[in-house]
CSV table of C-alpha atoms in Angstrom, one decimal:
chain,number,residue,atom,x,y,z
A,5,MET,CA,0.0,0.1,0.1
A,6,ASN,CA,1.2,3.5,-0.7
A,7,LYS,CA,2.1,6.3,1.9
A,8,LEU,CA,3.2,8.8,2.5
A,9,THR,CA,6.0,9.3,4.8
A,10,LYS,CA,6.5,10.8,8.3
A,11,ARG,CA,8.8,13.3,7.2
A,12,GLU,CA,6.4,13.9,3.8
A,13,VAL,CA,3.5,14.2,6.4
A,14,MET,CA,5.8,17.3,8.4
A,15,PHE,CA,6.1,19.2,5.4
A,16,ILE,CA,2.4,18.8,3.5
A,17,GLY,CA,1.4,20.1,7.0
A,18,PHE,CA,4.5,23.1,6.8
A,19,MET,CA,3.1,23.7,3.3
A,20,LEU,CA,-0.7,24.0,4.0
A,21,PHE,CA,-0.2,26.4,7.2
A,22,SER,CA,2.5,28.6,4.7
A,23,MET,CA,-0.3,27.9,2.7
A,24,LEU,CA,-3.0,30.1,4.8
A,25,PHE,CA,-0.9,32.2,6.9
A,26,GLY,CA,-0.9,35.7,5.5
A,27,ALA,CA,-1.5,39.4,5.8
A,28,GLY,CA,-4.5,39.1,7.6
A,29,ASN,CA,-3.0,36.6,9.6
A,30,LEU,CA,-0.4,38.7,11.0
A,31,ILE,CA,-2.9,41.9,11.3
A,32,PHE,CA,-6.0,40.9,13.1
A,33,PRO,CA,-4.3,38.7,16.2
A,34,ALA,CA,-2.4,41.9,16.7
A,35,TYR,CA,-5.5,44.0,16.9
A,36,LEU,CA,-7.0,41.4,18.8
A,37,GLY,CA,-4.0,41.4,21.2
A,38,GLN,CA,-4.0,45.5,21.6
A,39,ALA,CA,-7.6,45.9,22.3
A,40,ALA,CA,-8.5,42.9,24.4
A,41,GLY,CA,-5.3,43.5,26.8
A,42,GLU,CA,-6.4,41.6,29.7
A,43,ASN,CA,-8.7,39.7,28.2
A,44,VAL,CA,-6.0,38.8,25.5
A,45,TRP,CA,-6.6,34.9,26.3
A,46,GLN,CA,-10.1,33.9,26.5
A,47,ALA,CA,-9.9,36.6,23.1
A,48,VAL,CA,-7.3,34.3,21.2
A,49,SER,CA,-8.7,31.3,22.3
A,50,GLY,CA,-12.1,32.2,20.5
A,51,PHE,CA,-10.0,33.3,16.6
A,52,ILE,CA,-8.4,30.2,16.7
A,53,ILE,CA,-11.3,27.9,17.0
A,54,SER,CA,-13.3,29.5,14.4
A,55,ASP,CA,-9.9,30.0,12.1
A,56,ALA,CA,-7.0,27.1,13.2
A,57,GLY,CA,-11.0,25.1,14.2
A,58,LEU,CA,-13.2,25.5,11.0
A,59,THR,CA,-9.8,24.9,9.1
A,60,VAL,CA,-8.8,21.5,10.2
A,61,LEU,CA,-13.1,20.6,10.0
A,62,ALA,CA,-12.8,21.7,6.6
A,63,PHE,CA,-10.2,19.7,5.1
A,64,ILE,CA,-11.4,16.7,7.2
A,65,ALA,CA,-15.0,17.5,5.5
A,66,ILE,CA,-13.5,17.5,2.1
A,67,ALA,CA,-12.0,14.7,2.7
A,68,LYS,CA,-14.6,12.7,3.5
A,69,SER,CA,-16.6,14.1,0.7
A,70,GLY,CA,-13.7,12.7,-1.6
A,71,THR,CA,-13.6,16.2,-3.6
A,72,PHE,CA,-14.9,19.7,-3.2
A,73,ASP,CA,-16.8,19.0,-5.9
A,74,ALA,CA,-18.1,15.7,-4.9
A,75,LEU,CA,-19.5,18.2,-1.6
A,76,THR,CA,-20.9,20.8,-3.8
A,77,ASN,CA,-22.4,18.3,-5.5
A,78,ARG,CA,-24.1,17.0,-3.1
A,79,VAL,CA,-26.6,20.5,-3.2
A,80,ASN,CA,-27.0,20.9,-6.8
A,81,PRO,CA,-24.2,20.6,-10.0
A,82,ILE,CA,-25.3,24.4,-10.9
A,83,PHE,CA,-24.3,25.1,-7.2
A,84,ALA,CA,-20.9,22.9,-8.0
A,85,LEU,CA,-20.4,25.2,-10.6
A,86,LEU,CA,-21.5,28.6,-9.0
A,87,PHE,CA,-20.2,28.5,-6.0
A,88,PRO,CA,-16.8,27.3,-6.6
A,89,MET,CA,-16.3,29.8,-8.9
A,90,ALA,CA,-16.9,32.5,-7.0
A,91,ILE,CA,-14.9,31.6,-3.8
A,92,TYR,CA,-11.9,31.3,-5.9
A,93,LEU,CA,-12.8,34.6,-8.0
A,94,SER,CA,-13.2,36.0,-4.3
A,95,ILE,CA,-10.2,35.5,-2.9
A,96,GLY,CA,-8.2,34.7,-5.8
A,97,PRO,CA,-7.2,37.5,-8.1
A,98,GLY,CA,-10.3,39.6,-6.8
A,99,LEU,CA,-9.6,40.4,-3.2
A,100,ALA,CA,-6.8,38.2,-1.4
A,101,ILE,CA,-3.7,37.9,-3.9
A,102,PRO,CA,-4.0,41.3,-5.2
A,103,ARG,CA,-4.2,42.5,-1.5
A,104,ALA,CA,-1.5,40.4,-0.4
A,105,GLY,CA,0.8,41.6,-3.2
A,106,SER,CA,-0.4,45.6,-3.1
A,107,LEU,CA,0.1,45.1,1.5
A,108,ALA,CA,3.9,43.0,1.3
A,109,TYR,CA,4.4,46.0,-1.0
A,110,GLU,CA,3.4,48.5,1.4
A,111,MET,CA,5.2,46.3,5.0
A,112,GLY,CA,7.9,45.2,3.3
A,113,VAL,CA,8.9,47.9,0.7
A,114,LYS,CA,7.5,51.4,0.7
A,115,PRO,CA,9.4,52.4,4.6
A,116,PHE,CA,12.4,52.0,2.6
A,117,LEU,CA,11.6,54.3,-0.3
A,118,PRO,CA,13.0,58.2,-0.6
A,119,ASN,CA,9.7,60.5,0.3
A,120,ALA,CA,9.6,61.0,-3.8
A,121,ILE,CA,10.3,57.7,-5.2
A,122,GLU,CA,7.2,56.3,-2.6
A,123,SER,CA,4.0,58.0,-3.7
A,124,SER,CA,5.5,57.0,-7.6
A,125,PRO,CA,2.2,54.5,-9.1
A,126,ILE,CA,6.1,52.9,-10.9
A,127,ALA,CA,7.3,51.7,-7.8
A,128,LEU,CA,4.7,50.1,-7.2
A,129,LEU,CA,4.3,48.3,-10.7
A,130,VAL,CA,8.1,47.9,-10.6
A,131,TYR,CA,8.0,46.0,-7.2
A,132,THR,CA,4.3,44.2,-8.3
A,133,ILE,CA,6.2,42.6,-11.4
A,134,VAL,CA,9.3,41.4,-9.2
A,135,PHE,CA,6.9,39.7,-6.6
A,136,PHE,CA,4.6,37.8,-9.5
A,137,SER,CA,7.0,36.8,-11.1
A,138,ILE,CA,8.4,34.9,-8.0
A,139,VAL,CA,4.9,33.6,-7.7
A,140,PHE,CA,5.1,32.6,-10.8
A,141,TRP,CA,8.4,30.5,-10.5
A,142,PHE,CA,7.1,28.9,-7.1
A,143,ALA,CA,3.0,28.6,-9.0
A,144,LYS,CA,4.4,26.5,-12.5
A,145,SER,CA,5.8,23.5,-10.8
A,146,PRO,CA,2.7,22.5,-8.1
A,147,SER,CA,4.6,18.9,-7.2
A,148,LYS,CA,7.2,20.8,-6.4
A,149,LEU,CA,5.3,23.0,-3.7
A,150,VAL,CA,6.3,20.4,-0.7
A,151,ASP,CA,9.3,21.1,-1.0
A,152,ARG,CA,9.9,24.6,-1.5
A,153,PHE,CA,7.1,25.5,1.1
A,154,GLY,CA,8.9,22.5,3.8
A,155,LYS,CA,12.1,23.5,3.4
A,156,ILE,CA,12.3,27.2,2.3
A,157,LEU,CA,9.3,29.5,2.9
A,158,THR,CA,7.9,28.4,6.7
A,159,PRO,CA,10.7,27.2,8.2
A,160,SER,CA,12.2,31.0,7.8
A,161,LEU,CA,8.7,32.2,8.2
A,162,LEU,CA,8.9,30.8,11.7
A,163,VAL,CA,11.9,31.4,12.9
A,164,LEU,CA,11.4,35.0,12.0
A,165,ILE,CA,8.5,35.0,14.7
A,166,MET,CA,10.2,32.9,16.9
A,167,ILE,CA,13.0,35.6,16.8
A,168,VAL,CA,10.5,38.3,17.9
A,169,PHE,CA,8.8,36.0,20.5
A,170,ILE,CA,11.9,35.5,21.9
A,171,LYS,CA,13.0,38.7,22.1
A,172,ALA,CA,10.0,39.8,23.5
A,173,LEU,CA,10.0,37.6,26.2
A,174,PHE,CA,13.5,39.3,27.4
A,175,THR,CA,12.5,42.6,26.3
A,176,ASP,CA,10.5,45.0,29.7
A,177,LEU,CA,7.1,46.0,26.9
A,178,SER,CA,4.6,47.1,29.3
A,179,SER,CA,1.6,45.3,31.4
A,180,PHE,CA,-2.1,44.2,29.4
A,181,LYS,CA,-4.2,47.4,29.5
A,182,GLU,CA,-7.8,47.3,29.8
A,183,ALA,CA,-9.8,45.2,27.3
A,184,THR,CA,-11.8,47.7,25.4
A,185,LEU,CA,-14.9,47.5,22.9
A,186,SER,CA,-16.8,44.1,23.0
A,187,TYR,CA,-13.5,42.5,24.3
A,188,LYS,CA,-14.2,44.0,27.4
A,189,GLU,CA,-17.9,41.6,28.4
A,190,ASN,CA,-18.0,39.2,25.7
A,191,PRO,CA,-14.1,38.3,24.5
A,192,ILE,CA,-14.2,34.8,23.6
A,193,SER,CA,-16.9,35.4,20.9
A,194,GLN,CA,-16.4,37.9,19.7
A,195,GLY,CA,-12.2,36.1,19.2
A,196,PHE,CA,-14.2,34.1,17.4
A,197,LEU,CA,-16.2,36.2,15.1
A,198,ASP,CA,-12.5,38.2,14.3
A,199,GLY,CA,-11.7,34.8,13.3
A,200,TYR,CA,-13.8,34.8,10.5
A,201,GLN,CA,-11.7,37.6,8.8
A,202,THR,CA,-8.5,35.8,7.9
A,203,MET,CA,-11.1,34.0,5.4
A,204,ASP,CA,-9.1,30.2,6.4
A,205,ALA,CA,-11.7,28.0,6.4
A,206,ILE,CA,-13.0,29.2,2.7
A,207,GLY,CA,-9.1,28.9,1.5
A,208,ALA,CA,-9.2,25.1,2.9
A,209,LEU,CA,-12.2,24.5,0.9
A,210,ILE,CA,-10.5,25.4,-2.2
A,211,TYR,CA,-6.9,24.0,-1.6
A,212,GLY,CA,-8.1,20.6,-0.8
A,213,ILE,CA,-7.5,20.7,-4.7
A,214,ILE,CA,-4.0,20.4,-4.4
A,215,PHE,CA,-3.8,17.8,-1.4
A,216,THR,CA,-5.9,15.9,-3.8
A,217,ASN,CA,-3.1,16.1,-6.4
A,218,ILE,CA,-0.6,14.9,-4.3
A,219,PHE,CA,-2.1,12.1,-3.1
A,220,LYS,CA,-2.5,10.9,-7.2
A,221,SER,CA,0.8,11.6,-7.2
A,222,LYS,CA,1.8,9.0,-4.8
A,223,LYS,CA,-1.1,6.6,-5.6
A,224,ILE,CA,-3.1,6.6,-2.6
A,225,THR,CA,-6.4,6.0,-3.4
A,226,LYS,CA,-7.9,5.1,-0.7
A,227,GLN,CA,-10.2,7.3,1.0
A,228,SER,CA,-10.1,6.4,5.2
A,229,ILE,CA,-6.3,6.6,4.4
A,230,GLN,CA,-7.0,9.8,2.9
A,231,VAL,CA,-8.7,10.9,5.3
A,232,LYS,CA,-6.1,10.0,8.3
A,233,TYR,CA,-3.8,12.1,6.0
A,234,LEU,CA,-5.6,15.0,6.0
A,235,ALA,CA,-6.6,15.1,9.6
A,236,ILE,CA,-3.1,14.8,10.3
A,237,ILE,CA,-2.0,17.6,8.3
A,238,GLY,CA,-4.4,19.7,9.4
A,239,LEU,CA,-4.2,19.1,13.1
A,240,ILE,CA,-0.1,20.4,12.2
A,241,CYS,CA,-1.1,23.1,10.3
A,242,GLY,CA,-3.4,24.3,13.2
A,243,LEU,CA,-1.0,23.8,16.2
A,244,LEU,CA,1.2,26.1,14.0
A,245,LEU,CA,-1.0,28.3,13.2
A,246,THR,CA,-2.3,28.5,17.2
A,247,ILE,CA,1.4,28.8,18.2
A,248,CYS,CA,2.1,32.6,16.1
A,249,TYR,CA,-1.6,33.7,17.3
A,250,PHE,CA,-1.1,33.4,20.6
A,251,ILE,CA,2.7,34.9,20.0
A,252,ILE,CA,0.9,37.3,17.4
A,253,ALA,CA,-1.8,38.5,20.5
A,254,TYR,CA,1.0,38.4,23.2
A,255,LEU,CA,3.4,41.0,21.6
A,256,GLY,CA,-0.6,42.6,20.4
A,257,ALA,CA,-1.6,43.3,23.9
A,258,SER,CA,2.2,44.1,24.8
A,259,ALA,CA,2.3,46.8,22.9
A,260,SER,CA,2.1,50.5,24.0
A,261,ILE,CA,-0.2,52.4,21.7
A,262,PRO,CA,-1.4,55.7,23.1
A,263,GLY,CA,-5.1,56.2,21.9
A,264,LYS,CA,-7.2,54.1,19.6
A,265,VAL,CA,-5.1,52.1,17.0
A,266,ASP,CA,-7.2,51.3,13.5
A,267,ASN,CA,-5.3,48.3,12.4
A,268,GLY,CA,-3.1,45.5,13.7
A,269,ALA,CA,-0.1,46.5,10.7
A,270,ILE,CA,0.1,49.6,13.0
A,271,VAL,CA,0.2,47.1,16.6
A,272,LEU,CA,3.0,45.3,15.0
A,273,SER,CA,4.9,48.5,13.3
A,274,THR,CA,4.7,50.1,16.8
A,275,VAL,CA,5.8,46.9,19.3
A,276,LEU,CA,8.4,45.8,16.8
A,277,GLN,CA,9.8,49.6,16.5
A,278,GLN,CA,9.8,49.2,20.2
A,279,LEU,CA,11.8,45.6,20.8
A,280,PHE,CA,14.6,46.0,17.9
A,281,GLY,CA,14.6,49.9,17.2
A,282,GLN,CA,14.5,50.9,13.7
A,283,SER,CA,15.4,47.6,12.4
A,284,GLY,CA,12.4,46.3,13.4
A,285,ILE,CA,10.9,48.1,10.9
A,286,ILE,CA,12.8,45.9,8.2
A,287,VAL,CA,11.6,42.3,10.5
A,288,LEU,CA,8.1,42.9,10.2
A,289,GLY,CA,8.9,43.6,6.3
A,290,LEU,CA,10.7,40.3,5.7
A,291,ILE,CA,7.8,38.8,7.8
A,292,PHE,CA,5.2,39.8,5.5
A,293,THR,CA,6.8,39.4,2.6
A,294,LEU,CA,7.3,35.7,3.3
A,295,ALA,CA,3.3,35.8,4.4
A,296,CYS,CA,2.1,37.2,2.0
A,297,LEU,CA,4.1,34.9,-0.5
A,298,CYS,CA,3.2,32.0,0.6
A,299,VAL,CA,-0.5,33.0,0.5
A,300,CYS,CA,-0.1,34.2,-2.6
A,301,ILE,CA,1.3,31.2,-4.6
A,302,GLY,CA,-0.9,28.6,-2.8
A,303,LEU,CA,-4.2,30.7,-4.0
A,304,ILE,CA,-2.5,30.7,-7.7
A,305,THR,CA,-1.6,27.1,-8.0
A,306,SER,CA,-5.1,26.0,-6.2
A,307,CYS,CA,-6.9,28.9,-8.6
A,308,ALA,CA,-4.7,28.4,-12.0
A,309,GLN,CA,-5.7,23.7,-11.1
A,310,TYR,CA,-9.4,24.6,-11.0
A,311,PHE,CA,-9.5,27.3,-14.0
A,312,SER,CA,-7.5,24.6,-15.8
A,313,SER,CA,-9.7,21.4,-14.9
A,314,ILE,CA,-13.1,24.0,-15.6
A,315,PHE,CA,-11.9,25.0,-18.5
A,316,PRO,CA,-9.3,22.8,-20.2
A,317,LYS,CA,-8.0,25.0,-23.7
A,318,LEU,CA,-5.9,27.2,-21.8
A,319,SER,CA,-3.6,25.2,-19.5
A,320,TYR,CA,-2.0,25.4,-16.2
A,321,ILE,CA,0.8,27.0,-16.7
A,322,LYS,CA,-1.1,29.6,-18.8
A,323,TRP,CA,-3.7,30.0,-15.8
A,324,ALA,CA,-0.9,30.6,-13.9
A,325,ILE,CA,0.6,33.5,-15.9
A,326,LEU,CA,-3.0,35.5,-15.9
A,327,LEU,CA,-3.6,35.3,-12.5
A,328,CYS,CA,-1.1,36.7,-11.8
A,329,VAL,CA,-1.0,39.3,-14.3
A,330,ILE,CA,-4.2,39.8,-13.3
A,331,SER,CA,-3.4,40.5,-9.9
A,332,GLY,CA,-0.8,42.2,-10.3
A,333,PHE,CA,-3.0,44.5,-12.3
A,334,VAL,CA,-5.4,45.0,-9.5
A,335,ALA,CA,-3.0,45.1,-7.0
A,336,ASN,CA,-2.0,48.3,-8.8
A,337,LEU,CA,-5.7,49.8,-9.6
A,338,GLY,CA,-6.3,49.5,-5.6
A,339,LEU,CA,-7.6,47.8,-2.9
A,340,SER,CA,-11.1,50.4,-2.9
A,341,GLN,CA,-13.0,49.8,-5.9
A,342,ILE,CA,-12.4,45.7,-5.8
A,343,LEU,CA,-12.8,46.0,-1.7
A,344,LYS,CA,-16.6,47.1,-2.5
A,345,VAL,CA,-16.9,44.3,-4.7
A,346,SER,CA,-15.8,41.5,-3.2
A,347,VAL,CA,-16.4,41.9,0.5
A,348,PRO,CA,-20.0,41.4,0.2
A,349,VAL,CA,-19.1,38.5,-2.1
A,350,LEU,CA,-17.7,37.0,0.8
A,351,GLY,CA,-20.6,38.2,3.6
A,352,LEU,CA,-22.6,35.4,0.8
A,353,VAL,CA,-20.2,33.1,0.4
A,354,TYR,CA,-18.7,32.5,4.1
A,355,PRO,CA,-21.3,31.1,5.9
A,356,MET,CA,-22.3,29.3,2.9
A,357,ALA,CA,-20.1,27.9,3.6
A,358,ILE,CA,-19.4,26.9,7.2
A,359,THR,CA,-22.6,25.1,6.9
A,360,LEU,CA,-21.3,23.3,3.8
A,361,ILE,CA,-18.5,22.1,6.2
A,362,ILE,CA,-21.1,21.6,8.6
A,363,LEU,CA,-23.2,19.1,6.8
A,364,GLY,CA,-20.2,17.5,4.9
A,365,LEU,CA,-18.8,15.9,8.4
A,366,LEU,CA,-22.5,14.9,9.5
A,367,HIS,CA,-22.8,13.8,6.1
A,368,GLU,CA,-23.7,9.9,7.1
A,369,ARG,CA,-25.8,11.1,10.4
A,370,LEU,CA,-28.3,12.9,7.5
A,371,PRO,CA,-31.8,11.3,7.9
A,372,PHE,CA,-33.1,9.6,4.6
A,373,ASN,CA,-31.8,11.5,1.3
A,374,ASN,CA,-29.2,13.7,1.9
A,375,ARG,CA,-30.2,16.0,-1.2
A,376,PRO,CA,-33.4,17.8,0.3
A,377,VAL,CA,-32.0,18.4,3.4
A,378,TYR,CA,-28.6,20.2,1.4
A,379,VAL,CA,-30.5,22.2,-0.1
A,380,MET,CA,-33.2,23.4,2.0
A,381,THR,CA,-30.5,24.1,4.4
A,382,ILE,CA,-27.9,25.7,1.5
A,383,GLY,CA,-30.6,27.2,0.3
A,384,LEU,CA,-31.8,29.1,3.3
A,385,VAL,CA,-28.6,30.5,4.6
A,386,GLY,CA,-28.1,31.9,1.1
A,387,LEU,CA,-31.1,33.0,0.4
A,388,PHE,CA,-31.0,35.0,4.4
A,389,SER,CA,-27.0,36.1,4.0
A,390,LEU,CA,-28.4,37.4,0.6
A,391,ILE,CA,-31.0,39.5,2.2
A,392,GLU,CA,-28.3,41.0,4.7
A,393,ILE,CA,-26.1,42.1,2.0
A,394,ILE,CA,-28.4,44.2,0.6
A,395,ASN,CA,-29.7,45.6,3.4
A,396,SER,CA,-25.9,46.5,4.0
A,397,THR,CA,-24.7,47.7,0.7
A,398,PHE,CA,-28.3,49.2,-1.2
A,399,LEU,CA,-30.5,50.2,1.8
A,400,ASN,CA,-27.9,51.4,4.1
A,401,GLY,CA,-29.4,49.1,6.9
A,402,SER,CA,-33.4,50.5,6.2
A,403,PHE,CA,-34.0,46.3,7.4
A,404,SER,CA,-31.2,46.4,10.6
A,405,ASP,CA,-34.2,47.1,13.6
A,406,VAL,CA,-36.1,43.9,11.7
A,407,LEU,CA,-32.8,41.3,11.5
A,408,SER,CA,-31.8,42.6,15.1
A,409,ASN,CA,-35.0,40.3,16.4
A,410,ILE,CA,-33.6,36.8,14.4
A,411,PRO,CA,-31.4,35.3,17.1
A,412,LEU,CA,-28.0,35.6,17.3
A,413,GLN,CA,-28.2,38.1,14.7
A,414,ASN,CA,-26.5,40.7,16.8
A,415,ASN,CA,-23.3,38.8,17.3
A,416,GLY,CA,-23.3,37.7,13.8
A,417,PHE,CA,-24.7,34.4,13.9
A,418,GLY,CA,-28.3,35.3,12.6
A,419,TRP,CA,-28.0,32.9,9.6
A,420,VAL,CA,-28.0,29.6,11.7
A,421,ILE,CA,-31.2,30.1,13.2
A,422,PRO,CA,-32.0,29.9,9.0
A,423,GLY,CA,-29.7,27.2,8.4
A,424,LEU,CA,-31.3,25.2,11.3
A,425,LEU,CA,-35.1,25.2,10.2
A,426,GLY,CA,-33.6,24.1,6.8
A,427,LEU,CA,-32.3,21.4,8.1
A,428,THR,CA,-35.8,20.4,9.7
A,429,ILE,CA,-37.8,21.2,6.7
A,430,GLY,CA,-35.6,19.4,4.7
A,431,SER,CA,-35.3,16.2,6.9
A,432,VAL,CA,-39.3,16.5,7.0
A,433,PHE,CA,-39.9,17.1,3.2
A,434,GLU,CA,-37.9,13.8,2.7
A,435,LYS,CA,-39.7,12.1,5.9
A,436,LEU,CA,-43.3,12.7,3.8
A,437,LYS,CA,-41.5,11.8,0.6
A,438,VAL,CA,-40.2,8.6,2.1
A,439,ASN,CA,-43.5,7.0,3.7
A,440,LYS,CA,-46.0,8.2,0.8
A,441,GLU,CA,-43.1,5.8,-1.1
A,442,THR,CA,-43.6,3.2,1.4
A,443,THR,CA,-47.4,3.3,1.5
A,444,ILE,CA,-48.1,2.9,-2.4
A,445,LYS,CA,-45.1,0.1,-2.1
A,446,LYS,CA,-47.5,-1.6,0.7
A,447,ALA,CA,-51.0,-1.0,-1.6
A,448,LYS,CA,-49.5,-2.5,-4.7
A,449,ALA,CA,-48.1,-5.7,-3.1
A,450,ALA,CA,-51.8,-6.1,-1.2
């Protein structure tokens, strides 16, 4: 029986970590740490559950289903085409890839440029050409990703983070301040909601295609073995994410920043300057550049493999080139306009993705024929999310008071009740159908 060695499993776990750990994974826990203050450990625990926890569950759900395509086909063939495409476009060239490219420039290069150059669009253009050329070089050979990530990128990123942490332990930083905002009363639930912002659960769903190809190349076809490996790989990734989140949240809570802070980038810049002086900007730039590079490589690889399978007239290499060019172009346009489109799309996609993960995990325990349950549950969650997006985006919150009457809506989980309702309706519908068919069979037999 073909199998992976322990070394290969470890390196693949490292690879998954690098493909998920981007700019958002640095910024959000840093801001959480600063805002949560004395409640940082409760808040970051909630963050880890919704980020690393959902990521591991997503991989197990994909493994149990066989592929992401098999999981989405349980809903409807049209859904199986449109939903993955929405995910690939929104967190691929539509948002995550260009955002990572521009953030790598903002944090890794721009601070070191003369004032006359840093404001010039030429500087960003030159940087994105170099950045996405490197991304393409790594992504052009998917079979080599395990070695390149496991032996080069992931260890480099982890070493930089550990250097910062060790320095922080031996430096007299500020004591944790009083918690602010929602972190004061509900630190765990607020941290849980913050974990959504990394979009790692969605990333885990689309990265499944890479691991499917790895198993094919290793001729590992038995599903139970694939589930076992993906569970172990997910746990390795989850452990690395957990360690990094504890470190970054601790750094955020230790940063001495007067007044209100708008984002985690300011928090990290401040704390690294307190630790290393002006050299801290270089360290932070390296961390951001490596993290953004890893995420872009993973997303370009997954998107190119997906689109080459859907539209095979263009090869994987051509799709990789096209995606790099589009992402570089969007990064140079600036993200303000694309965010106006992409953020509502993610607001629709994310609750449906979480629901799909849960159904995939519970598939064998679902009653009767599974399709009605999938259709009604996903359908009502999607409908509620769509109404919520229309209300916030186009109607300026006109129906917010009405929607707030739905349980859990004020906590950001309003879609849960429609999901449970859909699960119930789907189960009842199928039960009635089965009873009717049974009655007809008995009548014919009589």
